[in-house]
Amino acid sequence: MPSTRCVIIIFLVHLYSVSYGADILAILPTPSYSHQIPFRPLWKALAARGHNITLVTSDPERNASIKNIKEIDISYGYEYIDKYKCIELACNDSVSLIDVGRAIRLATADINERFLKSPEGQNLIHNKDNHFDLLIVEALLIDMMAFSWKYKIPFIGVSSLDCSTQFHDSAGNPTHPVVNPDPNLEIQDLNDMSFGERLASFLFSATYKLLVYYLTYRKEYAMLQKYFGDDLPRLFDIQNEISMLFVATNPVFHNVRALMPNTITIGNGMHISSPKPLPKDIEEWLNSSKEDVVYFSLGSNIKGSILNDSTKAELTKAFSSLPYKVLWKIDHQVNDLPENVLIKKWLPQQDILRHPKVKVFITQGGLQSMQESIYFDKPMIGIPFFGDQHMNVKRMTHLGYGVKVHKNNITRESISEAVIEVITNPIYREKAEIYGNIFRDTDIPNVDKAVWWTEYTLRHNGTRQFRNPALDMPFWKYWMLDVLGIVFGVLFIFSYLSLKFVKLILRRIFRRNGKQIDKSKKWN
Ligand SMILES: *[C@@H]1O[C@H](CO)[C@@H](O)[C@H](O)[C@H]1NC(C)=O
Ligand SMILES: *[C@@H]1O[C@H](CO)[C@@H](O)[C@H](O)[C@H]1NC(C)=O
Ligand SMILES: *[C@@H]1O[C@H](CO)[C@@H](O)[C@H](O)[C@H]1NC(C)=O
Ligand SMILES: *[C@@H]1O[C@H](CO)[C@@H](O)[C@H](O)[C@H]1NC(C)=O
Ligand SMILES: *[C@@H]1O[C@H](CO)[C@@H](O)[C@H](O)[C@H]1NC(C)=O
Ligand SMILES: *[C@@H]1O[C@H](CO)[C@@H](O)[C@H](O)[C@H]1NC(C)=O
Ligand SMILES: *[C@@H]1O[C@H](CO)[C@@H](O)[C@H](O)[C@H]1NC(C)=O
């Protein structure tokens, strides 16, 4: 009955593709361009499939011609990052990770509270006419996950980096401090950690969890209760209801880790778009260049003001000594600019990196920048400043597609040596090609994968079927303390009794031998 089958197939295709229009609430509160743009293609793809997206974002695109996406602008978040000096503290070696963490927590708590207080936030909490089927929320902070409880809908956590430990925990992914240490730690060799590093990683992981669960979550809970009401469940319980986790990891940039089926990787540079023409002046400058070109940008968070005047002077001296041209993205005045250097406040980075004249990218080691560089097979010079940048650059030097310059060692010599090394020694270019091939080689485009799993979550109203049973076990069961207790107990009793028995036998033998020896002594 081929015609019936045909009808069924058409029916199924219809059911799983066209007929489906859901209302999705997406909240990405982190005020950072690189936390926002990787997901733009996902919102657009979901919208194109007929879903309505309400997007709370610090970087709205404000493009009226994009249908089905309603943006709620929380760009005021950037004010709090400045107010608490988050970036300055994170870049300052004499400030501890705990103090950096505190500044970030204070800033994000202010941002979240300002949003919940705002008319848009109040509408989301109180307007009974709102309807949502799914929440998508950044897997970095817990607060906004409360909306999944509010609307009784499942939620997906997304992360433009590897995500925070607590959300790997909640998805049931192992967070083993020796196999997958926190990206904030600087480990010499991830595959062969020293005892000191393993101890440090264990202590870091334990302290992190204690601080998050017993300090941060308590404070956040008290704040959230003001807005969501006293019957809000414990944040720990909300977090553990996570349906899916989309993390931007890739073996080119991260140590591989064990993941549950509710976790998918979208680390193939989902935001990398098709080529666009370069601005005329830059294209002419690049095309007319007889020399190779160095591209230098420290990303959107490391502002020109973070570099002091002497560092900027060292950079210009280094660049002027090079037999190459340098394209420098900096939002700041630079004095005594050499002739071979062109500076711009903003540059279309992907299309710059795509240009064949560009041979090396000097980067702060932010994940999105590095993804773009490796996508176009360009080796890098990493100058990590904070966060995961250290680990990303470490992975790069370990795999060999670039070199590192320490941020306190930005000198005329170190920069020019690094540039000449990476451009003239072909090994970096070769490695960049090898890892570029691995990076681009994926089963299905990451946007399609993310869309499919989003709709999967919608179809089944969550993914309880993937829940790791470990999440519902008390810790003594998970660590098998009772089982190990019995096993070691029995072993101990058995060894103890055996020892007693052997001692008894030996004592008898020795007693008899002793008498014989005594006798033999007499014979001599
Ligand atoms: C999406 O929004 C449009 C305009 O507000 C509305 O007409 C449509 O019914 C909505 N679709 C869904 C699936 O809610
Ligand atoms: C706005 O979106 C439309 C449709 O996706 C696109 O063609 C256009 O280039 C966008 N405009 C800007 C300024 O990005
Ligand atoms: C780094 O922090 C120390 C101590 O907290 C402070 O004295 C110093 O001025 C800071 N450095 C910069 C560059 O901000
Ligand atoms: C969907 O799942 C949520 C929990 O994530 C639950 O509260 C809600 O009742 C479910 N809705 C339906 C229609 O089954
Ligand atoms: C500049 O160079 C690029 C890459 O070689 C090429 O695709 C482009 O057409 C050139 N543009 C002009 C204006 O010559
Ligand atoms: C400028 O910054 C560099 C790197 O952080 C530091 O080593 C140097 O001492 C600073 N110079 C001045 C004059 O502050
Ligand atoms: C600073 O850079 C120079 C290369 O110019 C290198 O020899 C030196 O080891 C570096 N120092 C540190 C502390 O990294």
XYZ file of C-alpha atoms and ligand atoms in Angstrom:
622
model
C 0.000 0.000 0.000
C 2.527 2.582 -1.124
C -0.028 5.369 -1.224
C -0.909 4.967 2.475
C 2.771 4.962 3.374
C 3.242 8.074 1.332
C 0.380 9.767 3.137
C 1.840 8.765 6.494
C 5.267 10.094 5.554
C 3.794 13.367 4.338
C 1.809 13.544 7.555
C 4.923 12.941 9.683
C 7.023 15.451 7.754
C 4.220 17.917 8.221
C 3.952 17.127 11.930
C 7.685 17.469 12.537
C 8.424 20.465 10.417
C 5.833 22.961 9.304
C 2.944 22.762 11.724
C 5.146 23.488 14.667
C 5.214 26.996 16.057
C 6.269 27.408 19.639
C 6.778 30.397 21.887
C 10.309 30.491 23.209
C 11.658 32.771 25.902
C 15.423 33.225 25.557
C 17.436 35.084 28.199
C 21.148 35.817 27.806
C 21.978 38.284 30.566
C 25.788 38.430 30.284
C 26.834 41.806 28.886
C 29.513 40.612 26.513
C 29.375 40.654 22.736
C 31.060 37.255 22.555
C 28.384 35.705 24.786
C 25.624 37.023 22.517
C 26.578 36.781 18.851
C 27.295 33.025 18.752
C 23.557 32.455 19.269
C 22.174 34.906 16.742
C 22.109 32.238 14.005
C 20.146 29.960 16.349
C 17.447 32.574 17.048
C 17.157 33.311 13.346
C 16.936 29.624 12.412
C 14.265 29.000 15.052
C 12.333 32.068 13.934
C 12.540 30.970 10.315
C 10.916 27.686 11.326
C 7.908 29.521 12.686
C 8.778 29.807 16.354
C 8.305 33.086 18.147
C 11.340 34.140 20.139
C 11.271 36.666 22.951
C 14.952 37.440 23.384
C 16.351 39.231 26.422
C 19.821 40.365 25.359
C 22.547 42.887 26.128
C 23.302 43.270 22.402
C 20.031 43.590 20.480
C 20.416 43.499 16.724
C 17.552 45.999 16.197
C 16.786 44.745 12.731
C 13.073 45.225 12.124
C 13.099 43.039 9.039
C 13.797 39.896 11.086
C 10.366 38.409 11.743
C 9.321 36.459 14.859
C 12.073 37.774 17.139
C 11.100 40.296 19.808
C 14.139 41.758 21.531
C 14.196 43.076 25.088
C 17.197 45.350 25.454
C 19.241 44.963 28.649
C 22.366 46.690 27.348
C 22.470 48.549 30.685
C 24.281 45.448 31.886
C 27.516 46.923 30.546
C 27.246 49.735 33.121
C 27.579 47.234 35.963
C 30.594 45.505 34.431
C 32.262 48.945 34.448
C 30.929 49.898 37.878
C 32.443 46.813 39.550
C 35.576 46.993 37.343
C 35.130 43.324 36.422
C 37.489 43.333 33.438
C 40.204 45.409 35.154
C 40.171 43.114 38.179
C 40.168 39.968 36.041
C 43.224 41.276 34.147
C 45.120 42.242 37.312
C 47.469 39.507 38.535
C 47.509 40.797 42.103
C 43.741 40.315 42.476
C 42.633 36.832 43.579
C 40.134 34.720 41.636
C 37.787 34.962 44.639
C 37.763 38.770 44.417
C 37.212 38.640 40.667
C 34.373 36.188 41.260
C 32.859 38.522 43.861
C 32.930 41.512 41.492
C 31.284 39.469 38.738
C 28.654 38.153 41.151
C 27.816 41.664 42.380
C 27.586 42.985 38.838
C 25.394 40.158 37.568
C 23.144 40.282 40.645
C 22.563 43.989 39.954
C 21.880 43.323 36.289
C 19.405 40.547 37.060
C 17.607 42.584 39.679
C 17.383 45.613 37.425
C 15.858 43.418 34.739
C 13.346 41.766 37.089
C 12.311 45.205 38.382
C 11.960 46.701 34.898
C 8.540 46.895 33.176
C 9.589 44.110 30.783
C 10.730 41.881 33.641
C 7.571 42.596 35.645
C 5.468 41.801 32.597
C 7.219 38.445 32.207
C 6.578 37.644 35.867
C 3.019 38.888 36.289
C 1.222 39.134 32.945
C -1.146 36.161 32.834
C -1.555 36.511 29.046
C 2.032 35.523 28.355
C 2.520 32.063 27.008
C 5.776 30.203 26.559
C 6.583 26.593 25.699
C 10.314 26.637 26.350
C 12.993 28.677 28.090
C 16.510 28.972 26.688
C 18.913 30.540 29.131
C 22.622 31.113 29.427
C 24.242 28.290 31.417
C 26.449 30.653 33.381
C 24.208 31.994 36.145
C 21.240 30.442 37.861
C 18.762 33.329 38.322
C 16.907 33.379 35.021
C 16.249 29.652 35.211
C 13.517 30.559 37.703
C 11.329 31.425 34.708
C 11.092 27.720 33.870
C 9.426 27.161 37.228
C 7.255 30.266 36.763
C 5.874 29.082 33.398
C 6.107 25.340 34.182
C 8.149 24.803 31.031
C 11.356 22.917 30.341
C 14.610 24.833 29.847
C 17.762 24.504 27.794
C 21.087 25.921 28.983
C 23.377 27.406 26.341
C 26.958 28.522 26.661
C 29.294 30.338 24.300
C 32.222 28.715 26.163
C 32.516 25.504 28.083
C 29.803 26.029 30.691
C 30.067 26.622 34.439
C 30.729 23.528 36.543
C 27.343 23.619 38.271
C 25.489 23.143 34.978
C 27.671 20.212 33.955
C 26.740 18.836 37.385
C 23.053 19.448 36.738
C 23.160 17.809 33.309
C 24.775 14.795 34.988
C 28.125 15.240 33.225
C 31.100 14.194 35.346
C 33.033 17.191 36.686
C 36.149 15.390 37.749
C 38.814 17.851 38.964
C 41.680 15.772 37.635
C 40.189 14.782 34.265
C 38.549 18.136 33.511
C 39.974 20.885 35.716
C 38.246 24.264 35.752
C 39.225 26.411 32.752
C 40.253 29.230 35.117
C 43.161 27.162 36.414
C 46.450 27.315 34.628
C 47.599 23.726 34.295
C 50.950 22.980 32.637
C 49.992 19.712 30.946
C 46.382 18.603 31.192
C 47.288 15.023 30.319
C 49.902 14.748 33.020
C 48.990 16.940 35.974
C 51.507 17.168 38.783
C 50.508 16.310 42.347
C 50.385 20.016 43.239
C 48.088 20.751 40.297
C 45.778 17.860 41.131
C 45.571 19.007 44.729
C 44.959 22.609 43.627
C 42.284 21.507 41.183
C 40.530 19.400 43.816
C 40.595 22.277 46.311
C 39.453 24.749 43.661
C 36.582 22.543 42.605
C 35.482 21.902 46.202
C 35.742 25.597 47.127
C 33.922 26.614 43.957
C 31.019 24.299 44.703
C 30.828 25.366 48.337
C 30.855 29.041 47.377
C 28.279 28.593 44.616
C 25.843 26.359 46.457
C 26.111 27.757 49.981
C 26.871 31.420 49.376
C 25.851 32.575 45.902
C 22.705 30.454 45.658
C 21.511 31.626 49.092
C 21.955 35.278 48.201
C 20.400 34.852 44.779
C 17.507 32.901 46.274
C 16.703 35.677 48.731
C 16.721 38.184 45.868
C 14.613 36.006 43.567
C 11.989 35.335 46.239
C 11.216 39.053 46.266
C 10.142 38.813 42.633
C 8.951 35.210 42.144
C 7.369 34.666 45.567
C 8.195 32.596 48.611
C 7.200 29.288 47.080
C 10.088 29.391 44.596
C 11.818 25.988 44.813
C 15.442 25.720 45.891
C 17.737 26.896 43.104
C 19.626 23.632 43.296
C 16.407 21.788 42.420
C 15.558 24.187 39.588
C 19.020 23.796 38.105
C 18.833 19.995 38.174
C 15.728 20.041 35.973
C 17.800 21.246 33.019
C 16.613 19.525 29.829
C 19.478 20.127 27.447
C 22.882 21.767 27.572
C 24.434 23.286 24.431
C 28.144 23.968 25.004
C 30.562 25.583 22.573
C 33.376 23.090 23.072
C 35.548 21.489 20.437
C 38.608 19.231 20.798
C 40.714 21.868 19.027
C 40.195 24.183 22.014
C 39.149 22.000 24.946
C 40.179 18.808 26.612
C 37.613 16.179 25.706
C 35.126 15.351 28.469
C 32.447 12.727 29.047
C 28.988 14.076 28.204
C 25.492 12.745 28.816
C 23.088 12.500 25.839
C 21.358 15.692 27.015
C 24.522 17.671 26.232
C 25.453 18.596 22.686
C 28.497 20.475 21.484
C 28.033 23.503 19.262
C 31.680 24.594 19.273
C 32.255 24.695 15.525
C 31.938 28.445 15.249
C 28.180 28.587 14.771
C 28.479 32.352 14.281
C 30.902 32.169 11.349
C 28.986 33.523 8.380
C 29.372 33.502 4.623
C 31.857 36.006 3.151
C 30.888 39.671 2.974
C 32.789 42.308 1.010
C 35.364 44.196 3.060
C 35.106 47.974 3.420
C 36.714 49.531 0.308
C 39.662 51.203 2.050
C 40.642 48.056 3.925
C 40.327 45.864 0.875
C 42.559 48.204 -1.102
C 45.068 48.420 1.723
C 45.189 44.601 1.980
C 45.247 43.898 -1.760
C 47.901 46.455 -2.524
C 50.179 45.171 0.208
C 53.328 43.523 -1.109
C 54.121 42.201 2.350
C 52.303 39.674 4.491
C 49.829 41.134 6.954
C 49.579 40.699 10.728
C 46.113 41.156 12.217
C 46.035 42.356 15.840
C 42.910 42.585 17.996
C 42.340 41.968 21.688
C 38.607 41.425 21.246
C 35.672 43.425 22.550
C 36.311 43.151 26.329
C 39.979 44.178 26.481
C 39.649 47.864 25.744
C 42.600 49.946 24.586
C 42.618 51.590 28.006
C 43.727 48.322 29.651
C 47.107 48.676 27.921
C 49.263 51.389 29.491
C 51.242 53.875 27.427
C 54.550 52.065 27.723
C 52.955 48.814 26.510
C 51.433 50.665 23.532
C 54.825 52.200 22.774
C 56.459 48.758 22.858
C 53.821 47.505 20.435
C 54.358 50.314 17.941
C 58.136 49.832 18.170
C 57.705 46.116 17.553
C 55.388 46.685 14.587
C 57.627 49.313 12.983
C 60.554 46.888 13.100
C 58.652 44.202 11.186
C 58.963 43.536 7.444
C 55.154 43.121 7.375
C 52.058 45.288 7.500
C 49.924 45.359 10.632
C 46.172 45.846 10.857
C 45.332 46.815 14.421
C 41.858 46.952 15.944
C 41.937 49.284 18.929
C 39.325 51.692 20.297
C 41.980 54.067 21.599
C 44.414 56.733 20.470
C 47.902 55.454 19.568
C 50.814 57.898 19.284
C 53.651 57.765 16.731
C 51.940 55.285 14.479
C 54.457 53.678 12.074
C 53.706 53.755 8.345
C 53.140 50.024 8.007
C 50.358 50.052 10.618
C 46.680 50.768 9.990
C 44.437 51.197 13.023
C 40.635 51.001 13.122
C 38.122 51.158 15.949
C 36.212 48.250 14.524
C 36.926 45.624 11.873
C 34.915 42.824 10.237
C 37.148 40.194 11.793
C 35.914 37.125 9.927
C 36.444 38.698 6.517
C 39.856 40.019 7.549
C 40.929 36.539 8.650
C 39.546 35.101 5.435
C 41.881 37.314 3.357
C 44.901 35.426 1.961
C 47.360 38.244 2.779
C 46.674 37.875 6.508
C 49.197 35.361 7.868
C 48.934 35.585 11.654
C 46.395 36.768 14.204
C 47.588 38.290 17.484
C 44.668 37.627 19.826
C 43.750 37.737 23.496
C 42.682 34.100 23.151
C 38.925 34.573 23.400
C 37.158 31.479 22.149
C 35.171 33.124 19.328
C 38.264 34.871 17.958
C 40.256 31.667 18.031
C 37.410 29.757 16.371
C 37.378 32.281 13.553
C 41.138 32.104 13.125
C 41.356 28.318 13.023
C 38.319 28.190 10.713
C 40.447 30.074 8.159
C 43.602 28.017 8.947
C 45.404 31.030 10.424
C 48.007 30.428 13.153
C 47.937 32.723 16.165
C 49.931 34.531 18.810
C 47.962 34.380 22.057
C 48.246 37.058 24.764
C 45.730 35.757 27.330
C 44.332 38.265 29.843
C 41.655 36.492 31.898
C 39.112 33.704 32.230
C 39.276 30.828 29.788
C 41.769 32.719 27.595
C 44.713 31.200 29.498
C 43.438 27.679 28.948
C 42.563 28.307 25.273
C 46.063 29.603 24.573
C 47.615 26.763 26.549
C 45.712 24.263 24.398
C 46.910 26.113 21.287
C 50.594 25.998 22.225
C 50.174 22.355 23.267
C 48.751 21.464 19.839
C 51.246 23.754 18.100
C 49.133 26.096 15.945
C 50.515 29.194 17.645
C 52.719 30.690 20.346
C 52.070 32.591 23.551
C 53.331 35.964 24.746
C 52.789 36.775 28.413
C 50.665 39.893 28.929
C 53.280 41.383 31.273
C 55.996 40.699 28.731
C 54.638 42.691 25.779
C 57.913 44.162 24.528
C 59.383 45.143 21.233
C 61.492 41.964 21.284
C 58.854 39.477 22.431
C 56.262 40.632 19.895
C 58.565 40.879 16.890
C 60.204 37.532 17.731
C 56.811 35.867 17.998
C 55.516 37.338 14.729
C 58.644 36.399 12.777
C 58.652 32.911 14.276
C 55.016 32.206 13.367
C 55.240 33.684 9.850
C 58.587 32.216 8.816
C 58.410 28.794 10.468
C 55.926 26.736 8.389
C 55.087 24.375 11.262
C 52.472 26.763 12.706
C 50.677 27.158 9.399
C 50.711 23.364 8.895
C 49.298 22.743 12.366
C 46.660 25.425 11.822
C 45.583 23.587 8.670
C 45.471 20.217 10.455
C 43.365 21.600 13.311
C 41.313 23.771 10.967
C 40.289 20.570 9.162
C 39.314 18.921 12.436
C 37.474 22.043 13.553
C 35.346 22.338 10.414
C 34.594 18.611 10.158
C 31.274 18.037 11.893
C 28.332 15.685 11.427
C 25.709 18.340 10.860
C 25.988 22.125 10.958
C 25.796 23.180 14.602
C 22.826 25.477 14.043
C 20.797 22.610 12.592
C 21.838 20.371 15.462
C 20.800 23.008 18.014
C 17.479 23.594 16.245
C 16.758 19.870 16.104
C 17.444 19.362 19.818
C 15.440 22.459 20.709
C 12.450 21.059 18.850
C 13.066 17.628 20.379
C 12.788 19.249 23.809
C 9.590 21.007 22.713
C 8.049 17.823 21.287
C 8.590 15.878 24.501
C 8.157 18.756 26.944
C 11.648 18.203 28.353
C 14.155 15.360 28.293
C 13.533 13.449 31.516
C 14.428 10.268 29.611
C 18.076 11.412 29.591
C 18.319 12.231 33.272
C 21.441 10.795 34.850
C 20.237 8.601 37.756
C 23.223 9.901 39.729
C 21.381 13.214 40.186
C 18.803 11.555 42.415
C 21.291 9.701 44.591
C 22.636 10.981 47.897
C 26.369 11.506 47.661
C 27.219 8.482 49.804
C 25.425 6.246 47.314
C 27.134 7.855 44.328
C 30.580 7.530 45.895
C 29.590 4.002 47.069
C 30.623 4.790 50.627
C 28.400 1.994 52.009
C 29.608 -0.542 49.454
C 33.248 0.404 49.882
C 32.708 0.387 53.648
C 31.512 -3.216 53.545
C 34.171 -4.334 51.058
C 37.012 -2.752 52.989
C 35.444 -3.814 56.276
C 35.341 -7.461 55.195
C 38.844 -7.197 53.732
C 40.066 -5.663 56.951
C 38.455 -8.306 59.159
C 39.687 -11.071 56.881
C 43.237 -9.677 56.804
C 43.171 -9.162 60.561
C 42.028 -12.718 61.231
C 44.526 -14.137 58.707
C 47.307 -12.200 60.339
C 46.288 -13.457 63.789
C 46.176 -16.993 62.445
C 49.570 -16.750 60.757
C 51.064 -15.226 63.905
C 49.672 -18.083 65.953
C 51.149 -20.705 63.629
C 54.494 -18.904 63.425
C 54.638 -18.600 67.182
C 54.098 -22.354 67.556
C 56.749 -23.182 64.962
C 59.221 -20.749 66.449
C 58.582 -22.024 69.941
C 59.385 -25.567 68.805
C 62.396 -24.397 66.732
C 63.562 -22.304 69.622
C 63.716 -25.402 71.824
C 65.614 -27.242 69.066
C 68.043 -24.348 68.694
C 68.563 -24.368 72.426
C 69.312 -28.058 72.221
C 71.686 -27.557 69.290
C 73.500 -24.875 71.258
C 74.010 -27.362 73.994
C 75.486 -29.800 71.487
C 78.164 -27.402 70.392
C 3.885 34.532 16.842
O 3.618 35.926 16.889
C 2.740 36.357 15.881
C 2.650 37.866 15.969
O 2.573 38.289 17.291
C 1.395 35.664 16.072
O 0.505 36.057 15.047
C 1.594 34.151 16.019
O 0.378 33.479 16.293
C 2.623 33.724 17.036
N 2.928 32.312 16.854
C 2.965 31.454 17.861
C 3.369 30.072 17.526
O 2.690 31.796 18.996
C 18.342 42.752 8.603
O 17.855 41.443 8.341
C 17.629 41.190 6.960
C 16.930 39.853 6.850
O 17.581 38.865 7.584
C 18.956 41.241 6.241
O 18.774 41.004 4.854
C 19.601 42.621 6.432
O 20.884 42.651 5.858
C 19.694 42.940 7.915
N 20.120 44.314 8.089
C 21.207 44.649 8.760
C 21.486 46.102 8.887
O 21.952 43.807 9.269
C 46.098 45.775 40.594
O 45.657 45.583 41.919
C 46.522 46.163 42.886
C 46.085 45.722 44.268
O 44.743 45.391 44.311
C 46.521 47.674 42.709
O 47.352 48.268 43.652
C 46.995 47.999 41.300
O 46.906 49.403 41.064
C 46.177 47.268 40.265
N 46.794 47.449 38.960
C 46.135 47.964 37.931
C 46.893 48.070 36.645
O 44.974 48.311 37.998
C 5.945 20.150 30.948
O 7.025 20.000 31.840
C 6.971 20.839 32.971
C 8.231 20.615 33.754
O 9.351 20.942 32.988
C 5.747 20.521 33.794
O 5.688 21.372 34.915
C 4.510 20.716 32.930
O 3.378 20.348 33.626
C 4.624 19.899 31.654
N 3.554 20.263 30.760
C 2.803 19.381 30.146
C 1.770 19.935 29.244
O 2.953 18.168 30.308
C 41.334 41.628 -3.207
O 41.879 40.333 -2.945
C 40.918 39.327 -2.740
C 41.626 38.069 -2.338
O 42.723 37.797 -3.134
C 40.072 39.159 -3.980
O 39.086 38.163 -3.770
C 39.416 40.479 -4.301
O 38.690 40.394 -5.517
C 40.421 41.593 -4.411
N 39.715 42.879 -4.542
C 40.053 43.808 -5.398
C 39.237 45.067 -5.376
O 40.959 43.653 -6.173
C 52.537 48.656 31.900
O 51.964 47.347 31.871
C 52.926 46.307 31.874
C 52.221 44.993 31.672
O 51.099 44.845 32.496
C 53.728 46.354 33.177
O 54.680 45.321 33.191
C 54.408 47.701 33.271
O 55.077 47.817 34.495
C 53.400 48.841 33.127
N 54.126 50.099 33.011
C 53.760 51.176 33.698
C 54.583 52.394 33.454
O 52.822 51.185 34.469
C 59.685 37.622 27.632
O 59.949 37.547 26.238
C 61.279 37.169 25.888
C 61.385 37.176 24.392
O 61.555 38.431 23.909
C 61.603 35.798 26.446
O 62.956 35.481 26.166
C 61.350 35.791 27.929
O 61.539 34.469 28.415
C 59.960 36.255 28.256
N 59.772 36.338 29.681
C 58.740 35.801 30.320
C 58.703 35.995 31.785
O 57.877 35.167 29.731
